[in-house]
Coordinates of C-alpha atoms and ligand atoms in Angstrom, one line a residue:
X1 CA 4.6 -27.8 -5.9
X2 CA 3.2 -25.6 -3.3
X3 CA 5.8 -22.6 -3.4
X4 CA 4.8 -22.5 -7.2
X5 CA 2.0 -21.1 -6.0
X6 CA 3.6 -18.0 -4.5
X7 CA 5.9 -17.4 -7.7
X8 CA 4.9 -14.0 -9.0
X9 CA 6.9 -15.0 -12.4
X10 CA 5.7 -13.4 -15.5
X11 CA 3.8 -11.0 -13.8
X12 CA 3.7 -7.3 -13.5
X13 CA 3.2 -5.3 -10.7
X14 CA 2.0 -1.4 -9.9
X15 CA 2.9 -0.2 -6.9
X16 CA 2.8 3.2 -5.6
X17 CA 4.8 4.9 -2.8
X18 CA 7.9 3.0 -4.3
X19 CA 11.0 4.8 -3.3
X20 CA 10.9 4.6 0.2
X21 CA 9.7 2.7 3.5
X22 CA 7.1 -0.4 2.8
X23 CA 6.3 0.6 -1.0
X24 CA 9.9 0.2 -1.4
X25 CA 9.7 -3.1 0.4
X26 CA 7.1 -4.4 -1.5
X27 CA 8.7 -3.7 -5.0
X28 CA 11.7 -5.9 -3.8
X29 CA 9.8 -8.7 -2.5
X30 CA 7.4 -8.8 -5.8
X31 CA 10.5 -8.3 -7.9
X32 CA 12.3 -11.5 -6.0
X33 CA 9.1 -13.3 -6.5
X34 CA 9.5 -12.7 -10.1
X35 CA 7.5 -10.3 -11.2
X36 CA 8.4 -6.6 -13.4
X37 CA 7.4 -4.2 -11.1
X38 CA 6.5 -0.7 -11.9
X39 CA 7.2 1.8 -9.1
X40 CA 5.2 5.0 -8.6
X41 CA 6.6 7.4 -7.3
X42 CA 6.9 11.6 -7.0
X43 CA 11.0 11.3 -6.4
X44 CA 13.1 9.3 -7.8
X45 CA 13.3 5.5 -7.3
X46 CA 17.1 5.1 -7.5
X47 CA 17.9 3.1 -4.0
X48 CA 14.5 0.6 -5.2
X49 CA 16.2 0.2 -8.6
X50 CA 19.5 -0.5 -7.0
X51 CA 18.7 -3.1 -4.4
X52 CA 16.1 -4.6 -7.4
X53 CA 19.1 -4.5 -10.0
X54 CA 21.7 -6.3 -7.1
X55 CA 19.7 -10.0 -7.7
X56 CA 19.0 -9.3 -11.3
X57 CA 15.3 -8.1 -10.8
X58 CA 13.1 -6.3 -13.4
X59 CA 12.1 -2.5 -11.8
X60 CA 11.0 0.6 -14.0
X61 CA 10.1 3.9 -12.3
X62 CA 7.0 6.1 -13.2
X63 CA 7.9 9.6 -11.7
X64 CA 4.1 10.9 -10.8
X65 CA 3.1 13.3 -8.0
X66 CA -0.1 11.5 -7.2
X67 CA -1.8 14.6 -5.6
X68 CA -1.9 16.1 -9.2
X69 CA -5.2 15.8 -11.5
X70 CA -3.3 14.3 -14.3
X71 CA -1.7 11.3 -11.8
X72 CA -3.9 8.3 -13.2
X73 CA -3.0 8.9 -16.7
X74 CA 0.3 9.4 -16.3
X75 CA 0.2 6.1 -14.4
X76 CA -1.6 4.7 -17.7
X77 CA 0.8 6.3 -19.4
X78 CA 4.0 4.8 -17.9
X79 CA 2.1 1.1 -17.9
X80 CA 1.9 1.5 -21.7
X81 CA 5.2 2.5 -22.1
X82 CA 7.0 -0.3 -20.4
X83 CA 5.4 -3.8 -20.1
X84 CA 1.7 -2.7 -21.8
X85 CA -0.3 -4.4 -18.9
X86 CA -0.7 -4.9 -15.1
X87 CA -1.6 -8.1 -13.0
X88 CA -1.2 -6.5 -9.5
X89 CA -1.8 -3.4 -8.3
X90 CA -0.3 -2.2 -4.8
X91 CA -2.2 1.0 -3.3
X92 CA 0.5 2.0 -0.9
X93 CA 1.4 5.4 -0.9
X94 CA -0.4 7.4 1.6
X95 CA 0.4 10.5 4.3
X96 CA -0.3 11.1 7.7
X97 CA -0.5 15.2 9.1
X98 CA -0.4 15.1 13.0
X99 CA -2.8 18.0 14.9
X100 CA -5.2 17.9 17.5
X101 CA -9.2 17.5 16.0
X102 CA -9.9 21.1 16.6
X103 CA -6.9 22.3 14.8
X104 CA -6.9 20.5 11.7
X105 CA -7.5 22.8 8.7
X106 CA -9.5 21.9 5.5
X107 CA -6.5 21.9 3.3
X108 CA -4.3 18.9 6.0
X109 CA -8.2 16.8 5.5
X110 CA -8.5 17.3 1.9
X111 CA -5.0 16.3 0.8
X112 CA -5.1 13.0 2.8
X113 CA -8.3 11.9 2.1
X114 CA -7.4 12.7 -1.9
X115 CA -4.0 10.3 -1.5
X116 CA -5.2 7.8 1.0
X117 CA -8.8 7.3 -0.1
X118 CA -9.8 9.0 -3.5
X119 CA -6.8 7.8 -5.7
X120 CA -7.0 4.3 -4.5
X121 CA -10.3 4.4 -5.1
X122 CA -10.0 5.6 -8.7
X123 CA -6.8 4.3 -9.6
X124 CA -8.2 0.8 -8.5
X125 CA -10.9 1.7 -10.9
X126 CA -9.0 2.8 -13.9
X127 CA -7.0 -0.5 -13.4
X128 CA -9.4 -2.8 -13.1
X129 CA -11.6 -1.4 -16.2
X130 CA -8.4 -1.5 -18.2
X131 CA -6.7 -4.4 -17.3
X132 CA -7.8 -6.4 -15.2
X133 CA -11.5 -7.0 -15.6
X134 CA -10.7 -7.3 -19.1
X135 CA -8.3 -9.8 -18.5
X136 CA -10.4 -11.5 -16.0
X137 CA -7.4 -11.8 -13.5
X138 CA -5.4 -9.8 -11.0
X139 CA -4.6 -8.8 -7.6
X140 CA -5.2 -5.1 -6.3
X141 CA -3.7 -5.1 -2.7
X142 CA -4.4 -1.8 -0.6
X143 CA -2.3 -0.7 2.7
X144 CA -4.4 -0.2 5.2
X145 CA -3.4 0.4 8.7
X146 CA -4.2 -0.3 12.4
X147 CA -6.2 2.9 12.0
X148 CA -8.9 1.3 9.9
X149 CA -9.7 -0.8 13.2
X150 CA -9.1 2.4 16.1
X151 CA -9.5 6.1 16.2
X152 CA -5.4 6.7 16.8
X153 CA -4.3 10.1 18.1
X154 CA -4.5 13.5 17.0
X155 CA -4.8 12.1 13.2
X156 CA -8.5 12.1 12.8
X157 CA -8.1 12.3 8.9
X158 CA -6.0 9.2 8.1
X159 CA -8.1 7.5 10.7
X160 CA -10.9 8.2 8.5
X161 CA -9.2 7.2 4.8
X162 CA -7.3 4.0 6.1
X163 CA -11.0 3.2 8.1
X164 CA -12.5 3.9 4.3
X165 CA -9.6 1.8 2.5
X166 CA -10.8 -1.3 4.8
X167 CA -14.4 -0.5 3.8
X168 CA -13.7 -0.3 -0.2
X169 CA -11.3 -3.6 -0.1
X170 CA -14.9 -5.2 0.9
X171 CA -17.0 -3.0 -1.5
X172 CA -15.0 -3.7 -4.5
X173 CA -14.0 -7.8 -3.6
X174 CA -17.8 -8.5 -4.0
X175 CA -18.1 -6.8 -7.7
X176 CA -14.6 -7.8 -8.8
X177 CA -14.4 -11.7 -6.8
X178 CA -16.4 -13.2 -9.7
X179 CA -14.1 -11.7 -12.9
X180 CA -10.9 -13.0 -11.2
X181 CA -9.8 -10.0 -9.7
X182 CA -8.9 -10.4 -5.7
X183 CA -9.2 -7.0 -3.8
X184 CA -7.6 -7.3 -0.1
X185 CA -5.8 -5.2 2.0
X186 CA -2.3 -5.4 4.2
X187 CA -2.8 -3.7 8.0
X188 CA 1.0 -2.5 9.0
X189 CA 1.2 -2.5 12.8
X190 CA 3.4 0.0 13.7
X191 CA 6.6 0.1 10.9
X192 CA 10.0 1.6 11.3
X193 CA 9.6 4.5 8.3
X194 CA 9.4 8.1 7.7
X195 CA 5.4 8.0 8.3
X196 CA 6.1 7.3 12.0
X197 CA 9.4 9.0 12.6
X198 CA 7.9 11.7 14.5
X199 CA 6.2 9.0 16.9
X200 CA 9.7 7.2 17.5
X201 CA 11.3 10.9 18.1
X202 CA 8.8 11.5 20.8
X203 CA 10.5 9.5 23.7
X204 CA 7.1 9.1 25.7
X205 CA 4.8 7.8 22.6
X206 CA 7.7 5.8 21.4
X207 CA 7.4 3.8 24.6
X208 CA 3.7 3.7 25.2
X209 CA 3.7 2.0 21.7
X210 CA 6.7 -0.3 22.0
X211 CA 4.5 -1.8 25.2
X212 CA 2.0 -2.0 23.7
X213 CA 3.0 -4.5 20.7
X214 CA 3.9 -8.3 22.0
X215 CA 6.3 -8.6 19.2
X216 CA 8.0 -6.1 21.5
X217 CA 9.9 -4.4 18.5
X218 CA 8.4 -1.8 15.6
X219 CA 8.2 -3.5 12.2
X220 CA 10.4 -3.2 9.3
X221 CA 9.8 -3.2 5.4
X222 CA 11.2 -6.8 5.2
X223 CA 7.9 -8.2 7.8
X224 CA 5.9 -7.2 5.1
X225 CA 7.4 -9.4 2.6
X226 CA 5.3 -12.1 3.1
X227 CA 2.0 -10.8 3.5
X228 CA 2.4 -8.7 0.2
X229 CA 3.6 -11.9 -1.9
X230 CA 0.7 -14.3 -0.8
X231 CA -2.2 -11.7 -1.8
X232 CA -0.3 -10.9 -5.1
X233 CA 0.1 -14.9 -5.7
X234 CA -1.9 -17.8 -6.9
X235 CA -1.6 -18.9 -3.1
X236 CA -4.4 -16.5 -2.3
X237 CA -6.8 -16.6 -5.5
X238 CA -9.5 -17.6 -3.0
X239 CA -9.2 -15.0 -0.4
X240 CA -11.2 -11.6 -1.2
X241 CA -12.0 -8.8 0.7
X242 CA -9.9 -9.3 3.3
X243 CA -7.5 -7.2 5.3
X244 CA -4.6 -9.1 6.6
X245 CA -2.6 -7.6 9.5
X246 CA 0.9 -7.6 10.4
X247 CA 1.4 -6.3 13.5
X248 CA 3.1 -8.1 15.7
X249 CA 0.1 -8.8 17.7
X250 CA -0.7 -5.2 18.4
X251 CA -4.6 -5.9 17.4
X252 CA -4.3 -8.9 19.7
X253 CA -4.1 -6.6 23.0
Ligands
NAP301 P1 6.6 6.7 4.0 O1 8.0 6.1 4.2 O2 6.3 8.0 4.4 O3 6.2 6.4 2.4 C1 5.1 7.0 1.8 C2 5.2 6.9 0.4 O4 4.1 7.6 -0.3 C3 6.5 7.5 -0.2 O5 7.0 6.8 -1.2 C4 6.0 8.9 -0.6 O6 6.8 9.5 -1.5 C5 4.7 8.5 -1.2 N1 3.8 9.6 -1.4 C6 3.3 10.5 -0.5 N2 2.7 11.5 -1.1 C7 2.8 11.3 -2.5 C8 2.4 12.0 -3.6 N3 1.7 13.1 -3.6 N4 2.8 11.5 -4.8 C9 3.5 10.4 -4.9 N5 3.9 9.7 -3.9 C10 3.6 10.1 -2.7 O7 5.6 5.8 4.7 P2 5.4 4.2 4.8 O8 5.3 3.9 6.2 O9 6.2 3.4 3.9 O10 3.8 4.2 4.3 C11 3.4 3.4 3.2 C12 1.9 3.1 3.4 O11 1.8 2.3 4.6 C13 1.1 4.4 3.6 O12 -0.2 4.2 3.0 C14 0.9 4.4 5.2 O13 -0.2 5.1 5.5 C15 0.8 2.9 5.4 N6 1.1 2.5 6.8 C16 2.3 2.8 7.4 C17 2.5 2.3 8.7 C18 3.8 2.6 9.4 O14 3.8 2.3 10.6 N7 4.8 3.0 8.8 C19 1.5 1.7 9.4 C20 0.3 1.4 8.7 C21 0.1 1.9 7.5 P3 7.8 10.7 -1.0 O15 8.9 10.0 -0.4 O16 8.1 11.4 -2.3 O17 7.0 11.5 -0.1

């Protein structure tokens, strides 16, 4: 049957970013598909565990700040203590820091390319040389942003790691296609979350985007629920490299 082919069911999922906003999303939706999910995260995870335990759903945390050397092995180590392996790996946590060009500092550039760009890279890595290629299956799913299509304001950094994070889906799809392993990547339009809370404070920007997306409403968690399950599910094994976005038609303007 066709939905069988969306049922995450005996599978387990990594996803990082997963006490809040759309990583907190994602580990409900993968845990109603079916699968154990894993969260990553640096606080705790309690409000994802609690909506996760209200339908009977498998959720262990893995309490990591992922801007520390040691993150990746204490990913590793978390995997190994709790279900021992990984079929799909979500790459979702990620910061933005707000400042005009010529007053960003090396410190605000460093510590978003390292989240948003070098761990996904390396954490894809150390997943896939583990697990997955191994295993010669799985699903590593980045979160890109409308910001890997347009240059944004007064956020040249992110613009430059989400721009990367569309580039690597690509890179790594073509090495990792052929061994099973999808790489694609989800493009949030503009999402209801902390990450743009400053935006919908700022009365002006707050309209200029609203206008601007024919949905004619910001996104939520839940719009991603879709999306997320079909690149983590047999519905998608022949779609790679990809970055699908959800936007409410904001890249349609
Ligand atoms: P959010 O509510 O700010 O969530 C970001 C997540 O990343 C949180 O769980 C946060 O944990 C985690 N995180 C940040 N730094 C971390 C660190 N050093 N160690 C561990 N975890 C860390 O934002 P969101 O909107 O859900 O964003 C999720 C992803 O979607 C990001 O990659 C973002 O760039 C992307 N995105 C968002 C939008 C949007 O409109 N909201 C649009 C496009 C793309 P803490 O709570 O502990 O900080």
């Amino acid at each position: 049957m066709i939905l069988d082919l969306f049922s995450l069911k005996g599978k387990v999922a990594v996803v990082t970013g997963a006490n809040t906003g759309l990583g907190q999303g994602i580990c409900v939706a993968y845990a109603e598909a079916g699968a154990s999910v894993i969260g990553v995260a640096r606080r705790s995870c309690a409000e994802t565990a609690e909506k996760i335990a209200a339908f009977g759903g498998a959720f262990t945390e893995c309490i990591v700040d992922l801007s520390g050397a040691d993150a990746i092995d204490k990913i590793i180590e978390g995997i190994e203590n709790s279900y021992g392996h990984v079929d799909i790996l979500v790459n979702n946590a990620g910061i933005i820091k707000r400042a005009d060009a010529v007053d960003v500092t090396e410190e605000a550039w460093d510590s978003v390319i390292n989240l948003n760009e070098r761990l996904v890279f390396f954490l894809s890595q150390t997943i896939a040389k583990k697990y997955l290629l191994p295993q010669k299956s799985g699903k590593i799913i980045n979160i890109a942003s409308m910001l890997s299509y347009q240059g944004g304001i007064r956020v040249p950094a992110y613009t430059a790691s989400k721009s990367a994070v569309m580039g690597m889906t690509k890179a790594l799809a073509n090495e990792w296609a052929s061994y099973g392993v999808a790489v694609n990547a989800i493009a949030p339009g503009y999402m209801a979350t902390n990450n743009t809370e400053q935006l919908r404070n700022d009365a002006a920007r707050n309209e200029a985007v609203l206008d601007r997306i024919p949905a004619g409403r910001w996104g939520t968690p839940e719009d991603l629920y879709g999306a997320a399950v079909y690149l983590a599910s047999a519905a998608s094994d022949y779609v790679n490299g990809f970055t699908l976005a959800v936007d409410g038609g904001w890249l349609a303007r």
